[in-house]
Amino acid sequence: MYAIPLTDDAELRTLEPWQDAEFLAHIDRARSKTDPWIPWASRSTDPESARATLQSYADKQAADSGRIYGIWRDGTLIGGVMFVQFDAKTGNCEIGVWAEPAGEGHGLISASVRHLIAYAFGERGMHRIEWWNSAGNIRSRAVAQRMGMHLDATLREQSLYKGVRHDMEVWSLLAHEWRGEQDAV
């Protein structure tokens, strides 16, 4: 219900708290790819904590301050995209993504991010979209680059994961830049 087709066999849908078991099974398959980069992944380790993660995004959605979507391929949850933060008043938001190995290399993350960008700029009138990634997360950086984002800064040793500090990159895309991208297509 309320699905956005991405390909013949994949779709984008809202992830909701009642999907905690499916979400947990997916995160368990994705854990090695998500834990270093996405804080809630390492906290979603049982049904209760998985439901709490999804509930936090349901609460954000109700407050118009964030949202989480899953990507299903052939009926299996294989990744997702989210508005980590969404502030309609200031016109700024942040997009994040994740995928398990079965969700990589099919263009589904990029297609989903394009939908979120189009929604943020086109329907909600946002001005700036940010993308934060660890400097070591090359796949995430590649998505930001494919979307035409610009590297604004590298925050040295900003993030701590298992006792190791990581540099974080901050990318951005402005509404007028996206319109220009769309006009060129």
N, C-alpha and C. Protein backbone atom coordinates (compact mmCIF):
# COMPACT_ATOMS: atom_id res chain seq x y z
N MET A 1 0.84 -1.18 0.00
CA MET A 1 0.00 0.00 0.00
C MET A 1 0.89 1.24 0.00
N TYR A 2 0.51 2.23 -0.75
CA TYR A 2 1.26 3.49 -0.83
C TYR A 2 2.70 3.26 -1.26
N ALA A 3 2.90 2.46 -2.28
CA ALA A 3 4.23 2.13 -2.75
C ALA A 3 4.59 2.97 -3.97
N ILE A 4 5.87 3.31 -4.06
CA ILE A 4 6.41 4.00 -5.23
C ILE A 4 7.25 2.97 -5.98
N PRO A 5 6.87 2.62 -7.21
CA PRO A 5 7.68 1.66 -7.96
C PRO A 5 9.05 2.25 -8.29
N LEU A 6 10.09 1.46 -8.09
CA LEU A 6 11.45 1.85 -8.45
C LEU A 6 11.91 1.13 -9.71
N THR A 7 11.57 -0.17 -9.79
CA THR A 7 11.83 -1.00 -10.97
C THR A 7 10.66 -1.97 -11.05
N ASP A 8 10.74 -2.91 -12.00
CA ASP A 8 9.67 -3.91 -12.12
C ASP A 8 9.54 -4.78 -10.88
N ASP A 9 10.65 -4.94 -10.12
CA ASP A 9 10.63 -5.84 -8.98
C ASP A 9 10.95 -5.16 -7.65
N ALA A 10 10.98 -3.81 -7.63
CA ALA A 10 11.35 -3.11 -6.40
C ALA A 10 10.45 -1.90 -6.17
N GLU A 11 10.22 -1.60 -4.89
CA GLU A 11 9.37 -0.46 -4.54
C GLU A 11 9.84 0.18 -3.25
N LEU A 12 9.44 1.44 -3.10
CA LEU A 12 9.75 2.25 -1.93
C LEU A 12 8.46 2.43 -1.13
N ARG A 13 8.51 2.13 0.19
CA ARG A 13 7.34 2.28 1.05
C ARG A 13 7.76 2.80 2.41
N THR A 14 6.84 3.42 3.11
CA THR A 14 7.09 3.87 4.48
C THR A 14 7.32 2.65 5.36
N LEU A 15 8.31 2.74 6.24
CA LEU A 15 8.54 1.71 7.25
C LEU A 15 7.81 2.14 8.52
N GLU A 16 7.07 1.22 9.12
CA GLU A 16 6.25 1.55 10.28
C GLU A 16 6.57 0.62 11.44
N PRO A 17 6.26 1.04 12.68
CA PRO A 17 6.60 0.23 13.86
C PRO A 17 6.10 -1.20 13.83
N TRP A 18 4.94 -1.46 13.23
CA TRP A 18 4.41 -2.82 13.20
C TRP A 18 5.27 -3.76 12.33
N GLN A 19 6.21 -3.20 11.57
CA GLN A 19 7.09 -4.01 10.73
C GLN A 19 8.41 -4.34 11.43
N ASP A 20 8.41 -4.28 12.76
CA ASP A 20 9.64 -4.45 13.52
C ASP A 20 10.35 -5.78 13.27
N ALA A 21 9.63 -6.88 13.15
CA ALA A 21 10.27 -8.18 12.94
C ALA A 21 10.97 -8.23 11.57
N GLU A 22 10.29 -7.75 10.56
CA GLU A 22 10.88 -7.72 9.21
C GLU A 22 12.09 -6.77 9.18
N PHE A 23 11.95 -5.63 9.85
CA PHE A 23 13.03 -4.66 9.92
C PHE A 23 14.24 -5.26 10.65
N LEU A 24 14.01 -5.92 11.77
CA LEU A 24 15.10 -6.53 12.53
C LEU A 24 15.82 -7.60 11.70
N ALA A 25 15.06 -8.45 11.01
CA ALA A 25 15.68 -9.48 10.17
C ALA A 25 16.55 -8.84 9.09
N HIS A 26 16.04 -7.77 8.52
CA HIS A 26 16.81 -7.03 7.50
C HIS A 26 18.07 -6.41 8.09
N ILE A 27 17.94 -5.75 9.24
CA ILE A 27 19.11 -5.11 9.86
C ILE A 27 20.14 -6.16 10.26
N ASP A 28 19.68 -7.33 10.70
CA ASP A 28 20.64 -8.40 11.01
C ASP A 28 21.42 -8.80 9.76
N ARG A 29 20.76 -8.84 8.60
CA ARG A 29 21.47 -9.16 7.35
C ARG A 29 22.39 -8.02 6.92
N ALA A 30 22.02 -6.79 7.30
CA ALA A 30 22.76 -5.60 6.86
C ALA A 30 23.79 -5.13 7.89
N ARG A 31 23.77 -5.72 9.06
CA ARG A 31 24.53 -5.18 10.20
C ARG A 31 25.98 -4.85 9.88
N SER A 32 26.69 -5.71 9.21
CA SER A 32 28.11 -5.45 8.93
C SER A 32 28.29 -4.23 8.03
N LYS A 33 27.27 -3.93 7.24
CA LYS A 33 27.34 -2.77 6.34
C LYS A 33 26.79 -1.50 6.97
N THR A 34 25.97 -1.63 8.01
CA THR A 34 25.30 -0.45 8.57
C THR A 34 25.87 0.03 9.90
N ASP A 35 26.30 -0.90 10.74
CA ASP A 35 26.73 -0.51 12.09
C ASP A 35 27.76 0.62 12.13
N PRO A 36 28.80 0.56 11.30
CA PRO A 36 29.79 1.63 11.40
C PRO A 36 29.26 3.01 10.99
N TRP A 37 28.17 3.04 10.21
CA TRP A 37 27.75 4.32 9.60
C TRP A 37 26.44 4.86 10.16
N ILE A 38 25.57 4.00 10.65
CA ILE A 38 24.22 4.45 11.04
C ILE A 38 24.01 4.12 12.52
N PRO A 39 23.94 5.15 13.38
CA PRO A 39 23.87 4.92 14.82
C PRO A 39 22.72 4.02 15.27
N TRP A 40 21.52 4.15 14.68
CA TRP A 40 20.41 3.34 15.16
C TRP A 40 20.55 1.87 14.80
N ALA A 41 21.38 1.55 13.80
CA ALA A 41 21.54 0.15 13.41
C ALA A 41 22.16 -0.67 14.54
N SER A 42 23.17 -0.12 15.18
CA SER A 42 23.82 -0.87 16.27
C SER A 42 22.95 -0.95 17.52
N ARG A 43 21.92 -0.09 17.59
CA ARG A 43 20.99 -0.15 18.73
C ARG A 43 19.77 -1.01 18.44
N SER A 44 19.55 -1.41 17.19
CA SER A 44 18.39 -2.23 16.80
C SER A 44 18.81 -3.69 16.78
N THR A 45 18.77 -4.33 17.96
CA THR A 45 19.32 -5.68 18.09
C THR A 45 18.31 -6.73 18.53
N ASP A 46 17.10 -6.32 18.86
CA ASP A 46 16.05 -7.25 19.26
C ASP A 46 14.72 -6.62 18.85
N PRO A 47 13.61 -7.37 18.94
CA PRO A 47 12.33 -6.81 18.49
C PRO A 47 11.96 -5.48 19.16
N GLU A 48 12.22 -5.39 20.45
CA GLU A 48 11.85 -4.17 21.18
C GLU A 48 12.65 -2.95 20.69
N SER A 49 13.95 -3.12 20.52
CA SER A 49 14.77 -1.99 20.07
C SER A 49 14.53 -1.67 18.60
N ALA A 50 14.23 -2.69 17.79
CA ALA A 50 13.89 -2.43 16.38
C ALA A 50 12.59 -1.64 16.30
N ARG A 51 11.62 -2.02 17.11
CA ARG A 51 10.35 -1.29 17.14
C ARG A 51 10.56 0.14 17.63
N ALA A 52 11.44 0.32 18.61
CA ALA A 52 11.73 1.66 19.12
C ALA A 52 12.35 2.54 18.04
N THR A 53 13.23 1.97 17.24
CA THR A 53 13.82 2.73 16.12
C THR A 53 12.73 3.19 15.17
N LEU A 54 11.88 2.25 14.76
CA LEU A 54 10.80 2.61 13.83
C LEU A 54 9.80 3.57 14.47
N GLN A 55 9.54 3.40 15.76
CA GLN A 55 8.62 4.32 16.45
C GLN A 55 9.20 5.72 16.49
N SER A 56 10.52 5.84 16.68
CA SER A 56 11.13 7.17 16.71
C SER A 56 10.91 7.90 15.38
N TYR A 57 10.96 7.15 14.28
CA TYR A 57 10.70 7.78 12.98
C TYR A 57 9.22 8.03 12.76
N ALA A 58 8.36 7.18 13.30
CA ALA A 58 6.91 7.45 13.22
C ALA A 58 6.59 8.73 13.98
N ASP A 59 7.24 8.91 15.13
CA ASP A 59 7.06 10.15 15.91
C ASP A 59 7.59 11.35 15.15
N LYS A 60 8.74 11.19 14.50
CA LYS A 60 9.28 12.28 13.68
C LYS A 60 8.34 12.61 12.53
N GLN A 61 7.78 11.57 11.91
CA GLN A 61 6.85 11.81 10.81
C GLN A 61 5.63 12.58 11.30
N ALA A 62 5.11 12.21 12.45
CA ALA A 62 3.95 12.91 13.02
C ALA A 62 4.28 14.37 13.33
N ALA A 63 5.53 14.63 13.70
CA ALA A 63 5.96 16.00 14.02
C ALA A 63 6.51 16.73 12.79
N ASP A 64 6.48 16.07 11.63
CA ASP A 64 7.02 16.63 10.38
C ASP A 64 8.49 16.99 10.52
N SER A 65 9.25 16.11 11.21
CA SER A 65 10.67 16.39 11.43
C SER A 65 11.59 15.26 10.95
N GLY A 66 11.04 14.26 10.30
CA GLY A 66 11.83 13.16 9.77
C GLY A 66 10.91 12.07 9.26
N ARG A 67 11.49 11.08 8.59
CA ARG A 67 10.68 10.01 8.01
C ARG A 67 11.61 8.89 7.57
N ILE A 68 11.11 7.65 7.59
CA ILE A 68 11.93 6.51 7.16
C ILE A 68 11.12 5.66 6.16
N TYR A 69 11.82 5.21 5.13
CA TYR A 69 11.22 4.41 4.06
C TYR A 69 12.05 3.16 3.85
N GLY A 70 11.40 2.06 3.50
CA GLY A 70 12.10 0.84 3.15
C GLY A 70 12.07 0.62 1.65
N ILE A 71 13.05 -0.12 1.19
CA ILE A 71 13.11 -0.54 -0.21
C ILE A 71 12.91 -2.05 -0.21
N TRP A 72 11.86 -2.49 -0.90
CA TRP A 72 11.56 -3.91 -1.01
C TRP A 72 11.86 -4.36 -2.43
N ARG A 73 12.56 -5.47 -2.54
CA ARG A 73 12.83 -6.07 -3.85
C ARG A 73 12.32 -7.50 -3.81
N ASP A 74 11.45 -7.82 -4.75
CA ASP A 74 10.81 -9.14 -4.77
C ASP A 74 10.18 -9.47 -3.42
N GLY A 75 9.59 -8.47 -2.77
CA GLY A 75 8.89 -8.67 -1.51
C GLY A 75 9.75 -8.73 -0.27
N THR A 76 11.07 -8.54 -0.40
CA THR A 76 11.98 -8.59 0.75
C THR A 76 12.57 -7.22 1.00
N LEU A 77 12.55 -6.78 2.24
CA LEU A 77 13.17 -5.52 2.64
C LEU A 77 14.67 -5.66 2.50
N ILE A 78 15.29 -4.79 1.67
CA ILE A 78 16.73 -4.91 1.38
C ILE A 78 17.50 -3.63 1.64
N GLY A 79 16.82 -2.56 2.03
CA GLY A 79 17.51 -1.29 2.29
C GLY A 79 16.49 -0.21 2.58
N GLY A 80 16.98 1.02 2.63
CA GLY A 80 16.06 2.11 2.88
C GLY A 80 16.71 3.48 2.77
N VAL A 81 15.85 4.46 2.85
CA VAL A 81 16.25 5.87 2.82
C VAL A 81 15.45 6.59 3.90
N MET A 82 15.97 7.73 4.33
CA MET A 82 15.28 8.44 5.39
C MET A 82 15.59 9.93 5.35
N PHE A 83 14.66 10.69 5.86
CA PHE A 83 14.94 12.06 6.22
C PHE A 83 15.39 12.00 7.67
N VAL A 84 16.68 12.05 7.88
CA VAL A 84 17.23 11.99 9.23
C VAL A 84 16.70 13.17 10.03
N GLN A 85 16.70 14.32 9.39
CA GLN A 85 16.14 15.55 9.96
C GLN A 85 15.35 16.24 8.85
N PHE A 86 14.28 16.91 9.24
CA PHE A 86 13.45 17.63 8.28
C PHE A 86 12.89 18.84 9.00
N ASP A 87 13.31 20.02 8.58
CA ASP A 87 12.87 21.27 9.23
C ASP A 87 12.26 22.18 8.17
N ALA A 88 10.94 22.07 8.02
CA ALA A 88 10.25 22.86 6.99
C ALA A 88 10.36 24.36 7.26
N LYS A 89 10.46 24.74 8.51
CA LYS A 89 10.54 26.16 8.86
C LYS A 89 11.82 26.80 8.31
N THR A 90 12.95 26.12 8.47
CA THR A 90 14.21 26.66 7.97
C THR A 90 14.49 26.26 6.52
N GLY A 91 13.76 25.26 6.02
CA GLY A 91 13.97 24.79 4.66
C GLY A 91 15.17 23.88 4.51
N ASN A 92 15.60 23.27 5.61
CA ASN A 92 16.77 22.39 5.59
C ASN A 92 16.39 20.98 6.02
N CYS A 93 17.00 19.99 5.37
CA CYS A 93 16.78 18.61 5.77
C CYS A 93 18.04 17.80 5.49
N GLU A 94 18.06 16.58 6.01
CA GLU A 94 19.18 15.67 5.78
C GLU A 94 18.63 14.33 5.32
N ILE A 95 19.24 13.76 4.31
CA ILE A 95 18.86 12.45 3.79
C ILE A 95 19.96 11.45 4.16
N GLY A 96 19.54 10.25 4.54
CA GLY A 96 20.47 9.16 4.81
C GLY A 96 19.97 7.89 4.13
N VAL A 97 20.86 6.91 3.98
CA VAL A 97 20.51 5.65 3.30
C VAL A 97 21.23 4.48 3.97
N TRP A 98 20.77 3.28 3.66
CA TRP A 98 21.46 2.07 4.06
C TRP A 98 20.98 0.94 3.17
N ALA A 99 21.76 -0.14 3.10
CA ALA A 99 21.36 -1.32 2.32
C ALA A 99 22.11 -2.54 2.82
N GLU A 100 21.46 -3.68 2.69
CA GLU A 100 22.15 -4.94 2.92
C GLU A 100 22.81 -5.33 1.58
N PRO A 101 23.69 -6.32 1.58
CA PRO A 101 24.38 -6.67 0.34
C PRO A 101 23.43 -6.94 -0.84
N ALA A 102 22.26 -7.54 -0.61
CA ALA A 102 21.32 -7.82 -1.70
C ALA A 102 20.73 -6.54 -2.29
N GLY A 103 20.87 -5.42 -1.58
CA GLY A 103 20.32 -4.15 -2.06
C GLY A 103 21.34 -3.27 -2.76
N GLU A 104 22.56 -3.74 -2.85
CA GLU A 104 23.63 -2.93 -3.45
C GLU A 104 23.78 -3.24 -4.93
N GLY A 105 24.15 -2.21 -5.69
CA GLY A 105 24.51 -2.39 -7.08
C GLY A 105 23.38 -2.48 -8.07
N HIS A 106 22.16 -2.13 -7.67
CA HIS A 106 21.01 -2.21 -8.56
C HIS A 106 20.41 -0.83 -8.86
N GLY A 107 21.01 0.24 -8.30
CA GLY A 107 20.51 1.59 -8.52
C GLY A 107 19.29 1.94 -7.69
N LEU A 108 18.91 1.08 -6.76
CA LEU A 108 17.69 1.32 -5.98
C LEU A 108 17.87 2.43 -4.96
N ILE A 109 19.05 2.52 -4.36
CA ILE A 109 19.31 3.61 -3.41
C ILE A 109 19.25 4.94 -4.15
N SER A 110 19.94 5.04 -5.27
CA SER A 110 19.94 6.31 -6.02
C SER A 110 18.54 6.68 -6.48
N ALA A 111 17.78 5.72 -6.97
CA ALA A 111 16.40 6.01 -7.40
C ALA A 111 15.56 6.50 -6.23
N SER A 112 15.74 5.87 -5.07
CA SER A 112 14.97 6.27 -3.88
C SER A 112 15.37 7.67 -3.41
N VAL A 113 16.67 7.96 -3.43
CA VAL A 113 17.13 9.29 -3.02
C VAL A 113 16.57 10.35 -3.96
N ARG A 114 16.52 10.06 -5.24
CA ARG A 114 15.93 11.03 -6.19
C ARG A 114 14.47 11.34 -5.83
N HIS A 115 13.73 10.32 -5.39
CA HIS A 115 12.34 10.55 -4.97
C HIS A 115 12.29 11.46 -3.74
N LEU A 116 13.17 11.23 -2.77
CA LEU A 116 13.19 12.08 -1.58
C LEU A 116 13.59 13.50 -1.92
N ILE A 117 14.57 13.66 -2.80
CA ILE A 117 14.98 15.01 -3.21
C ILE A 117 13.84 15.72 -3.92
N ALA A 118 13.20 15.03 -4.86
CA ALA A 118 12.08 15.64 -5.59
C ALA A 118 10.96 16.04 -4.64
N TYR A 119 10.67 15.19 -3.66
CA TYR A 119 9.64 15.50 -2.66
C TYR A 119 10.05 16.73 -1.84
N ALA A 120 11.28 16.72 -1.33
CA ALA A 120 11.73 17.82 -0.47
C ALA A 120 11.71 19.16 -1.21
N PHE A 121 12.26 19.18 -2.39
CA PHE A 121 12.31 20.43 -3.15
C PHE A 121 10.98 20.75 -3.83
N GLY A 122 10.40 19.76 -4.50
CA GLY A 122 9.21 20.00 -5.32
C GLY A 122 7.92 20.16 -4.54
N GLU A 123 7.68 19.25 -3.59
CA GLU A 123 6.41 19.29 -2.86
C GLU A 123 6.49 20.11 -1.57
N ARG A 124 7.64 20.10 -0.91
CA ARG A 124 7.73 20.74 0.39
C ARG A 124 8.44 22.09 0.36
N GLY A 125 9.04 22.44 -0.76
CA GLY A 125 9.68 23.74 -0.88
C GLY A 125 10.93 23.91 -0.04
N MET A 126 11.63 22.81 0.22
CA MET A 126 12.87 22.90 0.99
C MET A 126 13.92 23.66 0.18
N HIS A 127 14.88 24.24 0.87
CA HIS A 127 15.93 25.00 0.23
C HIS A 127 17.25 24.23 0.15
N ARG A 128 17.57 23.48 1.20
CA ARG A 128 18.88 22.80 1.29
C ARG A 128 18.71 21.37 1.80
N ILE A 129 19.35 20.44 1.11
CA ILE A 129 19.40 19.06 1.55
C ILE A 129 20.85 18.74 1.89
N GLU A 130 21.04 18.15 3.06
CA GLU A 130 22.38 17.73 3.47
C GLU A 130 22.50 16.22 3.40
N TRP A 131 23.74 15.79 3.29
CA TRP A 131 24.09 14.37 3.26
C TRP A 131 25.37 14.24 4.08
N TRP A 132 25.31 13.49 5.16
CA TRP A 132 26.48 13.28 6.02
C TRP A 132 26.95 11.84 5.83
N ASN A 133 28.25 11.66 5.63
CA ASN A 133 28.80 10.32 5.58
C ASN A 133 30.20 10.29 6.17
N SER A 134 30.55 9.12 6.69
CA SER A 134 31.92 8.91 7.14
C SER A 134 32.82 8.99 5.91
N ALA A 135 33.97 9.62 6.06
CA ALA A 135 34.91 9.72 4.93
C ALA A 135 35.31 8.33 4.44
N GLY A 136 35.20 7.32 5.29
CA GLY A 136 35.53 5.96 4.89
C GLY A 136 34.41 5.23 4.17
N ASN A 137 33.23 5.81 4.11
CA ASN A 137 32.09 5.16 3.47
C ASN A 137 32.01 5.61 2.00
N ILE A 138 32.76 4.95 1.18
CA ILE A 138 32.90 5.34 -0.23
C ILE A 138 31.59 5.17 -0.99
N ARG A 139 30.80 4.16 -0.68
CA ARG A 139 29.52 3.94 -1.38
C ARG A 139 28.57 5.10 -1.10
N SER A 140 28.54 5.57 0.14
CA SER A 140 27.66 6.69 0.49
C SER A 140 28.11 7.97 -0.22
N ARG A 141 29.41 8.21 -0.21
CA ARG A 141 29.95 9.38 -0.91
C ARG A 141 29.56 9.33 -2.39
N ALA A 142 29.62 8.16 -3.00
CA ALA A 142 29.30 8.02 -4.42
C ALA A 142 27.84 8.42 -4.71
N VAL A 143 26.93 8.09 -3.79
CA VAL A 143 25.53 8.48 -3.99
C VAL A 143 25.41 10.00 -3.95
N ALA A 144 26.05 10.63 -2.97
CA ALA A 144 26.01 12.10 -2.88
C ALA A 144 26.53 12.72 -4.18
N GLN A 145 27.60 12.18 -4.70
CA GLN A 145 28.16 12.71 -5.94
C GLN A 145 27.22 12.49 -7.12
N ARG A 146 26.59 11.30 -7.20
CA ARG A 146 25.64 11.04 -8.29
C ARG A 146 24.44 11.99 -8.24
N MET A 147 24.08 12.43 -7.05
CA MET A 147 22.94 13.35 -6.91
C MET A 147 23.34 14.79 -7.23
N GLY A 148 24.60 15.03 -7.51
CA GLY A 148 25.06 16.38 -7.83
C GLY A 148 25.34 17.23 -6.61
N MET A 149 25.53 16.58 -5.47
CA MET A 149 25.79 17.32 -4.24
C MET A 149 27.22 17.86 -4.23
N HIS A 150 27.43 18.88 -3.41
CA HIS A 150 28.74 19.52 -3.27
C HIS A 150 29.28 19.24 -1.87
N LEU A 151 30.58 18.93 -1.80
CA LEU A 151 31.22 18.71 -0.52
C LEU A 151 31.44 20.05 0.15
N ASP A 152 30.77 20.26 1.29
CA ASP A 152 30.89 21.52 2.03
C ASP A 152 32.03 21.49 3.03
N ALA A 153 32.22 20.32 3.68
CA ALA A 153 33.22 20.28 4.75
C ALA A 153 33.57 18.84 5.09
N THR A 154 34.73 18.66 5.66
CA THR A 154 35.11 17.41 6.30
C THR A 154 35.35 17.74 7.76
N LEU A 155 34.57 17.12 8.62
CA LEU A 155 34.68 17.34 10.06
C LEU A 155 35.62 16.27 10.61
N ARG A 156 36.81 16.69 10.95
CA ARG A 156 37.85 15.75 11.36
C ARG A 156 37.51 15.08 12.69
N GLU A 157 37.62 13.75 12.68
CA GLU A 157 37.42 12.92 13.87
C GLU A 157 36.13 13.27 14.62
N GLN A 158 35.07 13.52 13.89
CA GLN A 158 33.81 13.96 14.47
C GLN A 158 33.00 12.80 15.05
N SER A 159 33.11 11.61 14.48
CA SER A 159 32.26 10.50 14.88
C SER A 159 33.08 9.41 15.57
N LEU A 160 32.54 8.86 16.65
CA LEU A 160 33.22 7.80 17.39
C LEU A 160 32.47 6.49 17.18
N TYR A 161 33.17 5.45 16.73
CA TYR A 161 32.58 4.13 16.54
C TYR A 161 33.56 3.09 17.07
N LYS A 162 33.13 2.36 18.10
CA LYS A 162 33.94 1.30 18.72
C LYS A 162 35.35 1.78 19.05
N GLY A 163 35.43 2.96 19.65
CA GLY A 163 36.69 3.49 20.11
C GLY A 163 37.56 4.15 19.05
N VAL A 164 37.08 4.20 17.81
CA VAL A 164 37.85 4.80 16.72
C VAL A 164 37.11 6.04 16.22
N ARG A 165 37.83 7.13 16.07
CA ARG A 165 37.25 8.37 15.55
C ARG A 165 37.31 8.38 14.03
N HIS A 166 36.22 8.85 13.42
CA HIS A 166 36.11 8.91 11.96
C HIS A 166 35.83 10.34 11.52
N ASP A 167 36.41 10.72 10.39
CA ASP A 167 36.09 12.00 9.77
C ASP A 167 34.71 11.89 9.13
N MET A 168 33.93 12.95 9.23
CA MET A 168 32.61 12.99 8.59
C MET A 168 32.62 14.04 7.48
N GLU A 169 32.04 13.68 6.35
CA GLU A 169 31.87 14.62 5.24
C GLU A 169 30.45 15.15 5.26
N VAL A 170 30.31 16.44 4.97
CA VAL A 170 29.00 17.07 4.85
C VAL A 170 28.86 17.55 3.41
N TRP A 171 27.87 17.01 2.74
CA TRP A 171 27.55 17.36 1.36
C TRP A 171 26.23 18.12 1.36
N SER A 172 25.99 18.91 0.33
CA SER A 172 24.69 19.61 0.25
C SER A 172 24.27 19.79 -1.20
N LEU A 173 22.98 19.98 -1.34
CA LEU A 173 22.35 20.29 -2.62
C LEU A 173 21.31 21.36 -2.36
N LEU A 174 21.33 22.42 -3.15
CA LEU A 174 20.37 23.51 -3.01
C LEU A 174 19.27 23.36 -4.06
N ALA A 175 18.10 23.89 -3.74
CA ALA A 175 16.95 23.71 -4.63
C ALA A 175 17.24 24.19 -6.04
N HIS A 176 17.87 25.34 -6.19
CA HIS A 176 18.11 25.85 -7.55
C HIS A 176 19.11 24.98 -8.31
N GLU A 177 20.00 24.27 -7.59
CA GLU A 177 20.92 23.36 -8.26
C GLU A 177 20.17 22.12 -8.76
N TRP A 178 19.22 21.64 -7.98
CA TRP A 178 18.43 20.48 -8.39
C TRP A 178 17.56 20.82 -9.59
N ARG A 179 16.94 21.98 -9.57
CA ARG A 179 16.13 22.39 -10.73
C ARG A 179 17.00 22.44 -11.98
N GLY A 180 18.22 22.93 -11.83
CA GLY A 180 19.14 22.96 -12.95
C GLY A 180 19.48 21.57 -13.46
N GLU A 181 19.67 20.61 -12.51
CA GLU A 181 19.93 19.23 -12.88
C GLU A 181 18.74 18.67 -13.65
N GLN A 182 17.54 18.94 -13.16
CA GLN A 182 16.35 18.40 -13.80
C GLN A 182 16.13 18.99 -15.18
N ASP A 183 16.46 20.28 -15.34
CA ASP A 183 16.31 20.93 -16.64
C ASP A 183 17.27 20.34 -17.67
N ALA A 184 18.43 19.86 -17.20
CA ALA A 184 19.45 19.33 -18.10
C ALA A 184 19.11 17.91 -18.59
N VAL A 185 18.19 17.24 -17.89
CA VAL A 185 17.86 15.84 -18.24
C VAL A 185 16.95 15.79 -19.42
